[in-house]
Amino acid sequence: MRHLKLIWVLAAKDLRIEYRSRQAFLTTVFFAVLILIVFNFAFDPGSASTRDASPGILWVALLFPGIIQLNRSFQSEMEEGTLQGIVMSPLDRGVFFFGKLLANWLFLLAIDVLILAAFVIFFNFSLEVGLLWVFLLMFLVGGGFTAVGTVFAAMVSNVRIREVLLPILLFPIIVPIILAAVNATREVLIHQDFSTLSRWLQLIVAFDVVFLAAGFLVFDYVVGE
Amino acid sequence: MWLESSNHLQYTADRHLKLALWLLLPLYVLGVVALWAAFIHAPTEREMGEVQRILYFHVGAAWTAFFAFFVVFVAGIIYLWRRRLFWDEFAAASAEIGVVFTTIVLATGPIWARPIWNTWWPWGDPRVTTTLVLWLIYVAYFILRSSLPEGEKRARFAAVFGIIGFIDVPIVFLSIRWWRTIHPVLIDRTGAKMEPEMLQALMISVVAFTFLYFALLFLRTAMRLQHYAAEEMTHVVRERSE
């Protein structure tokens, strides 16, 4: 119970800072909307093939801005010296990991809602139940994405080329959940076929569980010492 | 202590160099036999023709690459537990060889696939795409290494990345297999029955590649340790001359 409270205190700190400046929030959403628009220029808007490719475009628009946020989440800690403070405090490393993860996850979900809204408008989808499933996918994929991403972001936080390094490390690892998310979204939104959905959801949940556990176990080696 | 004395490093390096040298003779014999088996002993495949012989090298390299990455994973765990420079350099040496052999797999694959499957790159095949992702992961491993200064921290981060990368592999494979079964199956590997001579050639090739892996592993580990030993030695000499 005490641990849960501490996790929330840590996450709330990050979210409060973000709420006050809204800098990352606005930048990432703007970036995502740009991606959606650029893809509409790159493809033939309104055609069947673009509609078929739209789930892939949606996930690019969701995950690329997510990288920006992950990079920021440790950068400010480094600059302000709070990272050192947290590491030196008697706080459990697992609490630190889940606190950072929770803040990143919630942030991602917040921008995802707006990006999904922009997606529905730009790609002319009607408001339907499928969107709720897409939101569930965002929630689950966000978990795995931030679990691995939080570990890697901590690793690259004092590397000079971190902006490039983080996506290079992260994208090969999250291939399975990208594949699962894009295919599940296509089944739900385009084909309206829910028969394979549970299989993709299982895969994403399995990924989440494996990497939440792995992240928890290795985080100490990344931020400690 | 993370960094051992230059004497100890030199000793470990020498021992690994000796191991590599000991492997050279059996490696030479195996290599010649494997080449003979692949090009002369094994008959030409009736339908695919000569291009099928690439299989002996393709499979040998693939097995070696996967094994090399498994070694990176295990060495990473041992590193985080024991904190010895040796295990980090051992892991890096293995990852290097793994990347080289994965590159061989990815290069020989399309040469064979173009005439046989009529496509350079069968995206839907889980083995092909998993190997590609594997290659990306371990190239990223070296980009991570090269962007950090030499030292204990780099070793720690590399170990963490090597562990996370390896546990990802089965999930990648599974996701791509499901992806394929949802799409129409374009490629099927039925009818690839093998003559006993072909199987023999394949087995010899796999053994030869495994020997090559260990020889390279010991050699590269020795070279990497010598780099540290030389650096330590310079320190000692400089201190004494002052």
GROMACS .gro file of C-alpha atoms in nm:
model
  467
    1MET     CA    1   0.000   0.000   0.000
    2ARG     CA    2   0.279   0.235   0.098
    3HIS     CA    3   0.458   0.146  -0.223
    4LEU     CA    4   0.153   0.225  -0.433
    5LYS     CA    5   0.128   0.562  -0.266
    6LEU     CA    6   0.493   0.637  -0.335
    7ILE     CA    7   0.454   0.533  -0.699
    8TRP     CA    8   0.165   0.774  -0.729
    9VAL     CA    9   0.360   1.054  -0.559
   10LEU     CA   10   0.641   1.012  -0.813
   11ALA     CA   11   0.409   0.990  -1.111
   12ALA     CA   12   0.203   1.284  -0.989
   13LYS     CA   13   0.520   1.494  -0.967
   14ASP     CA   14   0.596   1.434  -1.335
   15LEU     CA   15   0.237   1.488  -1.443
   16ARG     CA   16   0.208   1.807  -1.240
   17ILE     CA   17   0.521   1.951  -1.400
   18GLU     CA   18   0.378   1.862  -1.738
   19TYR     CA   19   0.037   2.002  -1.657
   20ARG     CA   20   0.191   2.335  -1.558
   21SER     CA   21   0.399   2.381  -1.871
   22ARG     CA   22   0.197   2.170  -2.117
   23GLN     CA   23   0.504   2.192  -2.336
   24ALA     CA   24   0.554   1.824  -2.415
   25PHE     CA   25   0.181   1.771  -2.444
   26LEU     CA   26   0.130   2.034  -2.709
   27THR     CA   27   0.449   1.948  -2.898
   28THR     CA   28   0.378   1.577  -2.919
   29VAL     CA   29   0.015   1.616  -3.020
   30PHE     CA   30   0.114   1.872  -3.282
   31PHE     CA   31   0.381   1.635  -3.413
   32ALA     CA   32   0.133   1.347  -3.432
   33VAL     CA   33  -0.123   1.554  -3.619
   34LEU     CA   34   0.151   1.658  -3.863
   35ILE     CA   35   0.230   1.291  -3.924
   36LEU     CA   36  -0.136   1.218  -3.997
   37ILE     CA   37  -0.154   1.509  -4.242
   38VAL     CA   38   0.173   1.428  -4.417
   39PHE     CA   39   0.060   1.070  -4.474
   40ASN     CA   40  -0.260   1.199  -4.629
   41PHE     CA   41  -0.048   1.401  -4.872
   42ALA     CA   42   0.182   1.105  -4.939
   43PHE     CA   43  -0.104   0.871  -5.024
   44ASP     CA   44  -0.418   0.923  -5.224
   45PRO     CA   45  -0.663   1.052  -4.961
   46GLY     CA   46  -0.999   0.880  -4.951
   47SER     CA   47  -0.892   0.584  -5.164
   48ALA     CA   48  -0.946   0.228  -5.048
   49SER     CA   49  -0.575   0.154  -5.029
   50THR     CA   50  -0.511   0.454  -4.803
   51ARG     CA   51  -0.797   0.345  -4.583
   52ASP     CA   52  -0.643  -0.002  -4.565
   53ALA     CA   53  -0.306   0.146  -4.466
   54SER     CA   54  -0.457   0.388  -4.215
   55PRO     CA   55  -0.411   0.162  -3.907
   56GLY     CA   56  -0.037   0.161  -3.976
   57ILE     CA   57  -0.039   0.539  -4.013
   58LEU     CA   58  -0.230   0.574  -3.686
   59TRP     CA   59   0.029   0.370  -3.497
   60VAL     CA   60   0.320   0.562  -3.646
   61ALA     CA   61   0.146   0.881  -3.532
   62LEU     CA   62   0.098   0.734  -3.184
   63LEU     CA   63   0.442   0.590  -3.123
   64PHE     CA   64   0.681   0.845  -3.278
   65PRO     CA   65   0.564   1.127  -3.052
   66GLY     CA   66   0.579   0.880  -2.763
   67ILE     CA   67   0.954   0.859  -2.817
   68ILE     CA   68   0.988   1.235  -2.772
   69GLN     CA   69   0.808   1.217  -2.440
   70LEU     CA   70   1.020   0.924  -2.317
   71ASN     CA   71   1.337   1.117  -2.392
   72ARG     CA   72   1.209   1.417  -2.201
   73SER     CA   73   1.105   1.215  -1.899
   74PHE     CA   74   1.464   1.161  -1.782
   75GLN     CA   75   1.622   1.465  -1.940
   76SER     CA   76   1.459   1.710  -1.701
   77GLU     CA   77   1.547   1.482  -1.408
   78MET     CA   78   1.909   1.496  -1.517
   79GLU     CA   79   1.915   1.870  -1.572
   80GLU     CA   80   1.753   1.957  -1.241
   81GLY     CA   81   1.956   1.701  -1.048
   82THR     CA   82   1.644   1.527  -0.921
   83LEU     CA   83   1.763   1.195  -1.061
   84GLN     CA   84   2.057   1.200  -0.823
   85GLY     CA   85   1.823   1.294  -0.540
   86ILE     CA   86   1.586   1.008  -0.609
   87VAL     CA   87   1.869   0.756  -0.648
   88MET     CA   88   2.023   0.870  -0.319
   89SER     CA   89   1.692   0.862  -0.131
   90PRO     CA   90   1.597   0.537   0.046
   91LEU     CA   91   1.328   0.485  -0.218
   92ASP     CA   92   1.285   0.136  -0.353
   93ARG     CA   93   1.412   0.111  -0.712
   94GLY     CA   94   1.099  -0.075  -0.816
   95VAL     CA   95   0.892   0.218  -0.692
   96PHE     CA   96   1.106   0.456  -0.898
   97PHE     CA   97   1.058   0.240  -1.207
   98PHE     CA   98   0.682   0.209  -1.172
   99GLY     CA   99   0.647   0.577  -1.084
  100LYS     CA  100   0.824   0.686  -1.400
  101LEU     CA  101   0.640   0.425  -1.601
  102LEU     CA  102   0.301   0.532  -1.471
  103ALA     CA  103   0.366   0.897  -1.554
  104ASN     CA  104   0.481   0.809  -1.906
  105TRP     CA  105   0.191   0.571  -1.959
  106LEU     CA  106  -0.074   0.821  -1.847
  107PHE     CA  107   0.084   1.093  -2.056
  108LEU     CA  108   0.079   0.865  -2.359
  109LEU     CA  109  -0.287   0.781  -2.305
  110ALA     CA  110  -0.374   1.148  -2.276
  111ILE     CA  111  -0.213   1.238  -2.608
  112ASP     CA  112  -0.349   0.918  -2.766
  113VAL     CA  113  -0.710   1.032  -2.713
  114LEU     CA  114  -0.646   1.352  -2.906
  115ILE     CA  115  -0.447   1.178  -3.179
  116LEU     CA  116  -0.725   0.923  -3.223
  117ALA     CA  117  -0.976   1.205  -3.257
  118ALA     CA  118  -0.761   1.371  -3.523
  119PHE     CA  119  -0.727   1.034  -3.697
  120VAL     CA  120  -1.103   0.979  -3.707
  121ILE     CA  121  -1.148   1.323  -3.863
  122PHE     CA  122  -0.867   1.310  -4.120
  123PHE     CA  123  -0.943   0.956  -4.234
  124ASN     CA  124  -1.321   0.996  -4.223
  125PHE     CA  125  -1.406   0.715  -3.987
  126SER     CA  126  -1.748   0.709  -3.830
  127LEU     CA  127  -1.786   0.700  -3.453
  128GLU     CA  128  -1.844   0.338  -3.367
  129VAL     CA  129  -1.769   0.065  -3.113
  130GLY     CA  130  -1.447  -0.022  -3.293
  131LEU     CA  131  -1.290   0.294  -3.156
  132LEU     CA  132  -1.333   0.168  -2.801
  133TRP     CA  133  -1.133  -0.139  -2.895
  134VAL     CA  134  -0.866   0.082  -3.046
  135PHE     CA  135  -0.850   0.270  -2.720
  136LEU     CA  136  -0.805  -0.056  -2.531
  137LEU     CA  137  -0.522  -0.140  -2.771
  138MET     CA  138  -0.364   0.199  -2.700
  139PHE     CA  139  -0.381   0.128  -2.330
  140LEU     CA  140  -0.220  -0.216  -2.358
  141VAL     CA  141   0.041  -0.123  -2.618
  142GLY     CA  142   0.123   0.185  -2.413
  143GLY     CA  143   0.211  -0.041  -2.121
  144GLY     CA  144   0.469  -0.248  -2.310
  145PHE     CA  145   0.598   0.056  -2.496
  146THR     CA  146   0.660   0.257  -2.180
  147ALA     CA  147   0.795  -0.044  -1.988
  148VAL     CA  148   1.079  -0.095  -2.235
  149GLY     CA  149   1.095   0.275  -2.315
  150THR     CA  150   1.141   0.384  -1.955
  151VAL     CA  151   1.440   0.151  -1.910
  152PHE     CA  152   1.601   0.264  -2.234
  153ALA     CA  153   1.526   0.632  -2.172
  154ALA     CA  154   1.706   0.607  -1.838
  155MET     CA  155   1.998   0.439  -2.015
  156VAL     CA  156   2.040   0.704  -2.285
  157SER     CA  157   1.963   1.000  -2.058
  158ASN     CA  158   2.324   1.115  -2.039
  159VAL     CA  159   2.430   1.016  -2.387
  160ARG     CA  160   2.490   1.299  -2.629
  161ILE     CA  161   2.298   1.143  -2.918
  162ARG     CA  162   2.000   1.029  -2.706
  163GLU     CA  163   1.736   1.167  -2.945
  164VAL     CA  164   1.857   0.927  -3.214
  165LEU     CA  165   1.967   0.648  -2.987
  166LEU     CA  166   1.635   0.590  -2.811
  167PRO     CA  167   1.432   0.504  -3.123
  168ILE     CA  168   1.719   0.290  -3.253
  169LEU     CA  169   1.713   0.084  -2.934
  170LEU     CA  170   1.337   0.082  -2.885
  171PHE     CA  171   1.183   0.011  -3.224
  172PRO     CA  172   1.344  -0.329  -3.293
  173ILE     CA  173   1.231  -0.448  -2.950
  174ILE     CA  174   0.869  -0.336  -2.986
  175VAL     CA  175   0.820  -0.493  -3.331
  176PRO     CA  176   0.578  -0.755  -3.192
  177ILE     CA  177   0.341  -0.505  -3.032
  178ILE     CA  178   0.352  -0.277  -3.337
  179LEU     CA  179   0.257  -0.574  -3.556
  180ALA     CA  180  -0.015  -0.681  -3.316
  181ALA     CA  181  -0.155  -0.331  -3.275
  182VAL     CA  182  -0.166  -0.253  -3.647
  183ASN     CA  183  -0.326  -0.584  -3.739
  184ALA     CA  184  -0.579  -0.575  -3.456
  185THR     CA  185  -0.673  -0.217  -3.545
  186ARG     CA  186  -0.718  -0.315  -3.909
  187GLU     CA  187  -0.941  -0.608  -3.816
  188VAL     CA  188  -1.154  -0.393  -3.590
  189LEU     CA  189  -1.181  -0.070  -3.790
  190ILE     CA  190  -1.160  -0.185  -4.153
  191HIS     CA  191  -1.279  -0.545  -4.162
  192GLN     CA  192  -1.511  -0.525  -3.861
  193ASP     CA  193  -1.393  -0.874  -3.778
  194PHE     CA  194  -1.342  -0.950  -3.410
  195SER     CA  195  -1.242  -1.316  -3.446
  196THR     CA  196  -0.865  -1.264  -3.434
  197LEU     CA  197  -0.874  -0.974  -3.189
  198SER     CA  198  -0.835  -1.185  -2.874
  199ARG     CA  199  -0.519  -1.345  -3.012
  200TRP     CA  200  -0.352  -1.009  -3.075
  201LEU     CA  201  -0.465  -0.885  -2.734
  202GLN     CA  202  -0.310  -1.193  -2.574
  203LEU     CA  203   0.017  -1.126  -2.752
  204ILE     CA  204   0.026  -0.764  -2.635
  205VAL     CA  205  -0.060  -0.862  -2.278
  206ALA     CA  206   0.213  -1.128  -2.284
  207PHE     CA  207   0.461  -0.867  -2.407
  208ASP     CA  208   0.348  -0.625  -2.134
  209VAL     CA  209   0.386  -0.883  -1.858
  210VAL     CA  210   0.728  -1.001  -1.978
  211PHE     CA  211   0.871  -0.651  -2.012
  212LEU     CA  212   0.710  -0.502  -1.702
  213ALA     CA  213   0.880  -0.783  -1.510
  214ALA     CA  214   1.208  -0.750  -1.703
  215GLY     CA  215   1.206  -0.371  -1.666
  216PHE     CA  216   1.144  -0.400  -1.294
  217LEU     CA  217   1.432  -0.647  -1.258
  218VAL     CA  218   1.691  -0.455  -1.462
  219PHE     CA  219   1.598  -0.097  -1.371
  220ASP     CA  220   1.824  -0.106  -1.067
  221TYR     CA  221   2.124  -0.173  -1.293
  222VAL     CA  222   2.031   0.119  -1.513
  223VAL     CA  223   1.979   0.401  -1.265
  224GLY     CA  224   2.166   0.271  -0.961
  225GLU     CA  225   2.534   0.322  -0.875
  226MET     CA  226   3.697  -0.510  -0.881
  227TRP     CA  227   3.571  -0.438  -1.230
  228LEU     CA  228   3.905  -0.406  -1.403
  229GLU     CA  229   4.156  -0.672  -1.314
  230SER     CA  230   4.532  -0.617  -1.305
  231SER     CA  231   4.713  -0.605  -1.635
  232ASN     CA  232   4.889  -0.931  -1.552
  233HIS     CA  233   4.564  -1.110  -1.496
  234LEU     CA  234   4.409  -0.961  -1.809
  235GLN     CA  235   4.711  -1.062  -2.013
  236TYR     CA  236   4.695  -1.412  -1.868
  237THR     CA  237   4.324  -1.449  -1.955
  238ALA     CA  238   4.385  -1.309  -2.302
  239ASP     CA  239   4.673  -1.552  -2.363
  240ARG     CA  240   4.465  -1.844  -2.249
  241HIS     CA  241   4.187  -1.756  -2.491
  242LEU     CA  242   4.430  -1.699  -2.772
  243LYS     CA  243   4.572  -2.046  -2.707
  244LEU     CA  244   4.222  -2.194  -2.714
  245ALA     CA  245   4.158  -2.029  -3.049
  246LEU     CA  246   4.485  -2.163  -3.187
  247TRP     CA  247   4.404  -2.514  -3.069
  248LEU     CA  248   4.078  -2.496  -3.261
  249LEU     CA  249   4.250  -2.398  -3.585
  250LEU     CA  250   4.355  -2.747  -3.695
  251PRO     CA  251   4.015  -2.920  -3.644
  252LEU     CA  252   3.853  -2.611  -3.793
  253TYR     CA  253   4.070  -2.639  -4.105
  254VAL     CA  254   3.991  -3.009  -4.150
  255LEU     CA  255   3.619  -2.955  -4.087
  256GLY     CA  256   3.611  -2.660  -4.324
  257VAL     CA  257   3.763  -2.861  -4.609
  258VAL     CA  258   3.531  -3.157  -4.543
  259ALA     CA  259   3.228  -2.926  -4.524
  260LEU     CA  260   3.318  -2.763  -4.857
  261TRP     CA  261   3.371  -3.105  -5.014
  262ALA     CA  262   3.039  -3.230  -4.874
  263ALA     CA  263   2.848  -2.924  -4.988
  264PHE     CA  264   2.988  -2.904  -5.341
  265ILE     CA  265   3.086  -3.263  -5.435
  266HIS     CA  266   2.937  -3.515  -5.194
  267ALA     CA  267   2.580  -3.380  -5.188
  268PRO     CA  268   2.388  -3.438  -5.512
  269THR     CA  269   2.238  -3.150  -5.707
  270GLU     CA  270   1.877  -3.092  -5.611
  271ARG     CA  271   1.646  -3.199  -5.893
  272GLU     CA  272   1.411  -2.902  -5.898
  273MET     CA  273   1.610  -2.617  -5.744
  274GLY     CA  274   1.943  -2.699  -5.906
  275GLU     CA  275   2.280  -2.575  -5.789
  276VAL     CA  276   2.139  -2.280  -5.596
  277GLN     CA  277   2.010  -2.524  -5.333
  278ARG     CA  278   2.371  -2.575  -5.213
  279ILE     CA  279   2.352  -2.234  -5.049
  280LEU     CA  280   2.140  -2.406  -4.783
  281TYR     CA  281   2.447  -2.567  -4.626
  282PHE     CA  282   2.600  -2.229  -4.552
  283HIS     CA  283   2.273  -2.052  -4.481
  284VAL     CA  284   2.164  -2.296  -4.211
  285GLY     CA  285   2.513  -2.322  -4.061
  286ALA     CA  286   2.536  -1.944  -4.030
  287ALA     CA  287   2.180  -1.917  -3.893
  288TRP     CA  288   2.240  -2.173  -3.620
  289THR     CA  289   2.567  -2.004  -3.523
  290ALA     CA  290   2.407  -1.660  -3.511
  291PHE     CA  291   2.125  -1.772  -3.283
  292PHE     CA  292   2.371  -1.952  -3.058
  293ALA     CA  293   2.595  -1.643  -3.047
  294PHE     CA  294   2.305  -1.425  -2.929
  295PHE     CA  295   2.216  -1.681  -2.666
  296VAL     CA  296   2.574  -1.650  -2.540
  297VAL     CA  297   2.535  -1.270  -2.528
  298PHE     CA  298   2.225  -1.318  -2.312
  299VAL     CA  299   2.393  -1.560  -2.071
  300ALA     CA  300   2.714  -1.357  -2.051
  301GLY     CA  301   2.503  -1.047  -1.980
  302ILE     CA  302   2.337  -1.215  -1.684
  303ILE     CA  303   2.672  -1.335  -1.552
  304TYR     CA  304   2.810  -0.984  -1.595
  305LEU     CA  305   2.534  -0.823  -1.389
  306TRP     CA  306   2.592  -1.084  -1.122
  307ARG     CA  307   2.973  -1.097  -1.107
  308ARG     CA  308   3.068  -0.754  -1.249
  309ARG     CA  309   3.381  -0.868  -1.424
  310LEU     CA  310   3.513  -0.692  -1.733
  311PHE     CA  311   3.572  -1.032  -1.888
  312TRP     CA  312   3.201  -1.117  -1.922
  313ASP     CA  313   3.124  -0.789  -2.093
  314GLU     CA  314   3.400  -0.833  -2.348
  315PHE     CA  315   3.301  -1.196  -2.395
  316ALA     CA  316   2.941  -1.089  -2.465
  317ALA     CA  317   3.053  -0.816  -2.706
  318ALA     CA  318   3.279  -1.061  -2.893
  319SER     CA  319   2.990  -1.304  -2.927
  320ALA     CA  320   2.752  -1.030  -3.042
  321GLU     CA  321   3.002  -0.923  -3.309
  322ILE     CA  322   3.019  -1.273  -3.451
  323GLY     CA  323   2.641  -1.303  -3.425
  324VAL     CA  324   2.592  -0.988  -3.632
  325VAL     CA  325   2.839  -1.110  -3.896
  326PHE     CA  326   2.667  -1.448  -3.926
  327THR     CA  327   2.319  -1.291  -3.929
  328THR     CA  328   2.440  -1.073  -4.215
  329ILE     CA  329   2.551  -1.389  -4.398
  330VAL     CA  330   2.207  -1.543  -4.337
  331LEU     CA  331   2.030  -1.231  -4.464
  332ALA     CA  332   2.258  -1.211  -4.769
  333THR     CA  333   2.236  -1.577  -4.872
  334GLY     CA  334   1.858  -1.592  -4.815
  335PRO     CA  335   1.752  -1.362  -5.100
  336ILE     CA  336   2.003  -1.521  -5.341
  337TRP     CA  337   1.823  -1.850  -5.288
  338ALA     CA  338   1.472  -1.710  -5.249
  339ARG     CA  339   1.467  -1.513  -5.575
  340PRO     CA  340   1.485  -1.814  -5.812
  341ILE     CA  341   1.296  -2.053  -5.580
  342TRP     CA  342   1.019  -1.846  -5.421
  343ASN     CA  343   1.030  -1.580  -5.691
  344THR     CA  344   1.078  -1.307  -5.433
  345TRP     CA  345   1.386  -1.149  -5.277
  346TRP     CA  346   1.224  -1.084  -4.945
  347PRO     CA  347   0.936  -1.298  -4.821
  348TRP     CA  348   0.806  -1.068  -4.545
  349GLY     CA  349   0.548  -1.320  -4.432
  350ASP     CA  350   0.799  -1.590  -4.343
  351PRO     CA  351   0.852  -1.576  -3.966
  352ARG     CA  352   1.207  -1.707  -3.983
  353VAL     CA  353   1.318  -1.445  -4.234
  354THR     CA  354   1.157  -1.153  -4.059
  355THR     CA  355   1.264  -1.267  -3.711
  356THR     CA  356   1.623  -1.288  -3.836
  357LEU     CA  357   1.594  -0.936  -3.973
  358VAL     CA  358   1.464  -0.804  -3.639
  359LEU     CA  359   1.742  -0.996  -3.465
  360TRP     CA  360   1.997  -0.822  -3.687
  361LEU     CA  361   1.842  -0.482  -3.606
  362ILE     CA  362   1.853  -0.554  -3.231
  363TYR     CA  363   2.220  -0.646  -3.227
  364VAL     CA  364   2.328  -0.367  -3.457
  365ALA     CA  365   2.150  -0.140  -3.207
  366TYR     CA  366   2.352  -0.317  -2.935
  367PHE     CA  367   2.673  -0.193  -3.099
  368ILE     CA  368   2.535   0.155  -3.161
  369LEU     CA  369   2.459   0.168  -2.787
  370ARG     CA  370   2.811   0.050  -2.704
  371SER     CA  371   2.978   0.296  -2.934
  372SER     CA  372   2.781   0.590  -2.795
  373LEU     CA  373   2.892   0.529  -2.436
  374PRO     CA  374   3.240   0.584  -2.297
  375GLU     CA  375   3.442   0.272  -2.222
  376GLY     CA  376   3.384   0.156  -1.867
  377GLU     CA  377   3.167  -0.015  -1.612
  378LYS     CA  378   2.851   0.174  -1.706
  379ARG     CA  379   2.875   0.078  -2.070
  380ALA     CA  380   2.918  -0.285  -1.970
  381ARG     CA  381   2.611  -0.267  -1.747
  382PHE     CA  382   2.390  -0.105  -2.011
  383ALA     CA  383   2.509  -0.343  -2.282
  384ALA     CA  384   2.427  -0.639  -2.058
  385VAL     CA  385   2.078  -0.503  -1.991
  386PHE     CA  386   2.016  -0.446  -2.361
  387GLY     CA  387   2.151  -0.791  -2.452
  388ILE     CA  388   1.913  -0.954  -2.203
  389ILE     CA  389   1.606  -0.755  -2.313
  390GLY     CA  390   1.690  -0.814  -2.679
  391PHE     CA  391   1.712  -1.189  -2.638
  392ILE     CA  392   1.390  -1.238  -2.441
  393ASP     CA  393   1.216  -1.043  -2.716
  394VAL     CA  394   1.304  -1.297  -2.986
  395PRO     CA  395   1.034  -1.561  -2.916
  396ILE     CA  396   0.765  -1.290  -2.899
  397VAL     CA  397   0.885  -1.146  -3.231
  398PHE     CA  398   0.870  -1.490  -3.390
  399LEU     CA  399   0.520  -1.556  -3.258
  400SER     CA  400   0.386  -1.219  -3.371
  401ILE     CA  401   0.518  -1.266  -3.724
  402ARG     CA  402   0.382  -1.620  -3.747
  403TRP     CA  403   0.036  -1.499  -3.653
  404TRP     CA  404   0.066  -1.212  -3.893
  405ARG     CA  405   0.136  -1.461  -4.171
  406THR     CA  406  -0.148  -1.698  -4.093
  407ILE     CA  407  -0.389  -1.407  -4.114
  408HIS     CA  408  -0.258  -1.315  -4.457
  409PRO     CA  409  -0.285  -1.576  -4.732
  410VAL     CA  410  -0.001  -1.823  -4.718
  411LEU     CA  411   0.208  -1.756  -5.025
  412ILE     CA  412   0.506  -1.967  -4.947
  413ASP     CA  413   0.521  -2.323  -4.836
  414ARG     CA  414   0.826  -2.532  -4.772
  415THR     CA  415   0.677  -2.871  -4.845
  416GLY     CA  416   0.858  -3.101  -5.081
  417ALA     CA  417   1.197  -3.006  -4.947
  418LYS     CA  418   1.289  -3.366  -4.879
  419MET     CA  419   1.654  -3.438  -4.838
  420GLU     CA  420   1.882  -3.709  -4.968
  421PRO     CA  421   2.104  -3.868  -4.698
  422GLU     CA  422   2.413  -3.711  -4.859
  423MET     CA  423   2.250  -3.371  -4.836
  424LEU     CA  424   2.170  -3.422  -4.470
  425GLN     CA  425   2.530  -3.529  -4.406
  426ALA     CA  426   2.661  -3.218  -4.581
  427LEU     CA  427   2.426  -3.004  -4.372
  428MET     CA  428   2.537  -3.165  -4.046
  429ILE     CA  429   2.906  -3.130  -4.124
  430SER     CA  430   2.852  -2.769  -4.221
  431VAL     CA  431   2.672  -2.693  -3.895
  432VAL     CA  432   2.955  -2.851  -3.693
  433ALA     CA  433   3.217  -2.662  -3.895
  434PHE     CA  434   3.035  -2.332  -3.842
  435THR     CA  435   3.014  -2.403  -3.468
  436PHE     CA  436   3.390  -2.458  -3.453
  437LEU     CA  437   3.444  -2.140  -3.651
  438TYR     CA  438   3.224  -1.955  -3.401
  439PHE     CA  439   3.426  -2.073  -3.101
  440ALA     CA  440   3.760  -2.001  -3.268
  441LEU     CA  441   3.646  -1.648  -3.353
  442LEU     CA  442   3.492  -1.601  -3.008
  443PHE     CA  443   3.813  -1.687  -2.825
  444LEU     CA  444   4.022  -1.485  -3.067
  445ARG     CA  445   3.806  -1.174  -3.039
  446THR     CA  446   3.782  -1.206  -2.660
  447ALA     CA  447   4.162  -1.230  -2.640
  448MET     CA  448   4.202  -0.924  -2.861
  449ARG     CA  449   3.953  -0.724  -2.659
  450LEU     CA  450   4.120  -0.814  -2.329
  451GLN     CA  451   4.463  -0.734  -2.466
  452HIS     CA  452   4.340  -0.385  -2.544
  453TYR     CA  453   4.268  -0.336  -2.173
  454ALA     CA  454   4.589  -0.510  -2.065
  455ALA     CA  455   4.794  -0.277  -2.286
  456GLU     CA  456   4.616   0.026  -2.146
  457GLU     CA  457   4.678  -0.086  -1.788
  458MET     CA  458   5.042  -0.152  -1.871
  459THR     CA  459   5.081   0.201  -2.007
  460HIS     CA  460   4.943   0.336  -1.682
  461VAL     CA  461   5.187   0.133  -1.475
  462VAL     CA  462   5.484   0.236  -1.688
  463ARG     CA  463   5.383   0.601  -1.677
  464GLU     CA  464   5.348   0.591  -1.299
  465ARG     CA  465   5.689   0.433  -1.254
  466SER     CA  466   5.866   0.673  -1.486
  467GLU     CA  467   5.734   0.970  -1.295
   0.00000   0.00000   0.00000
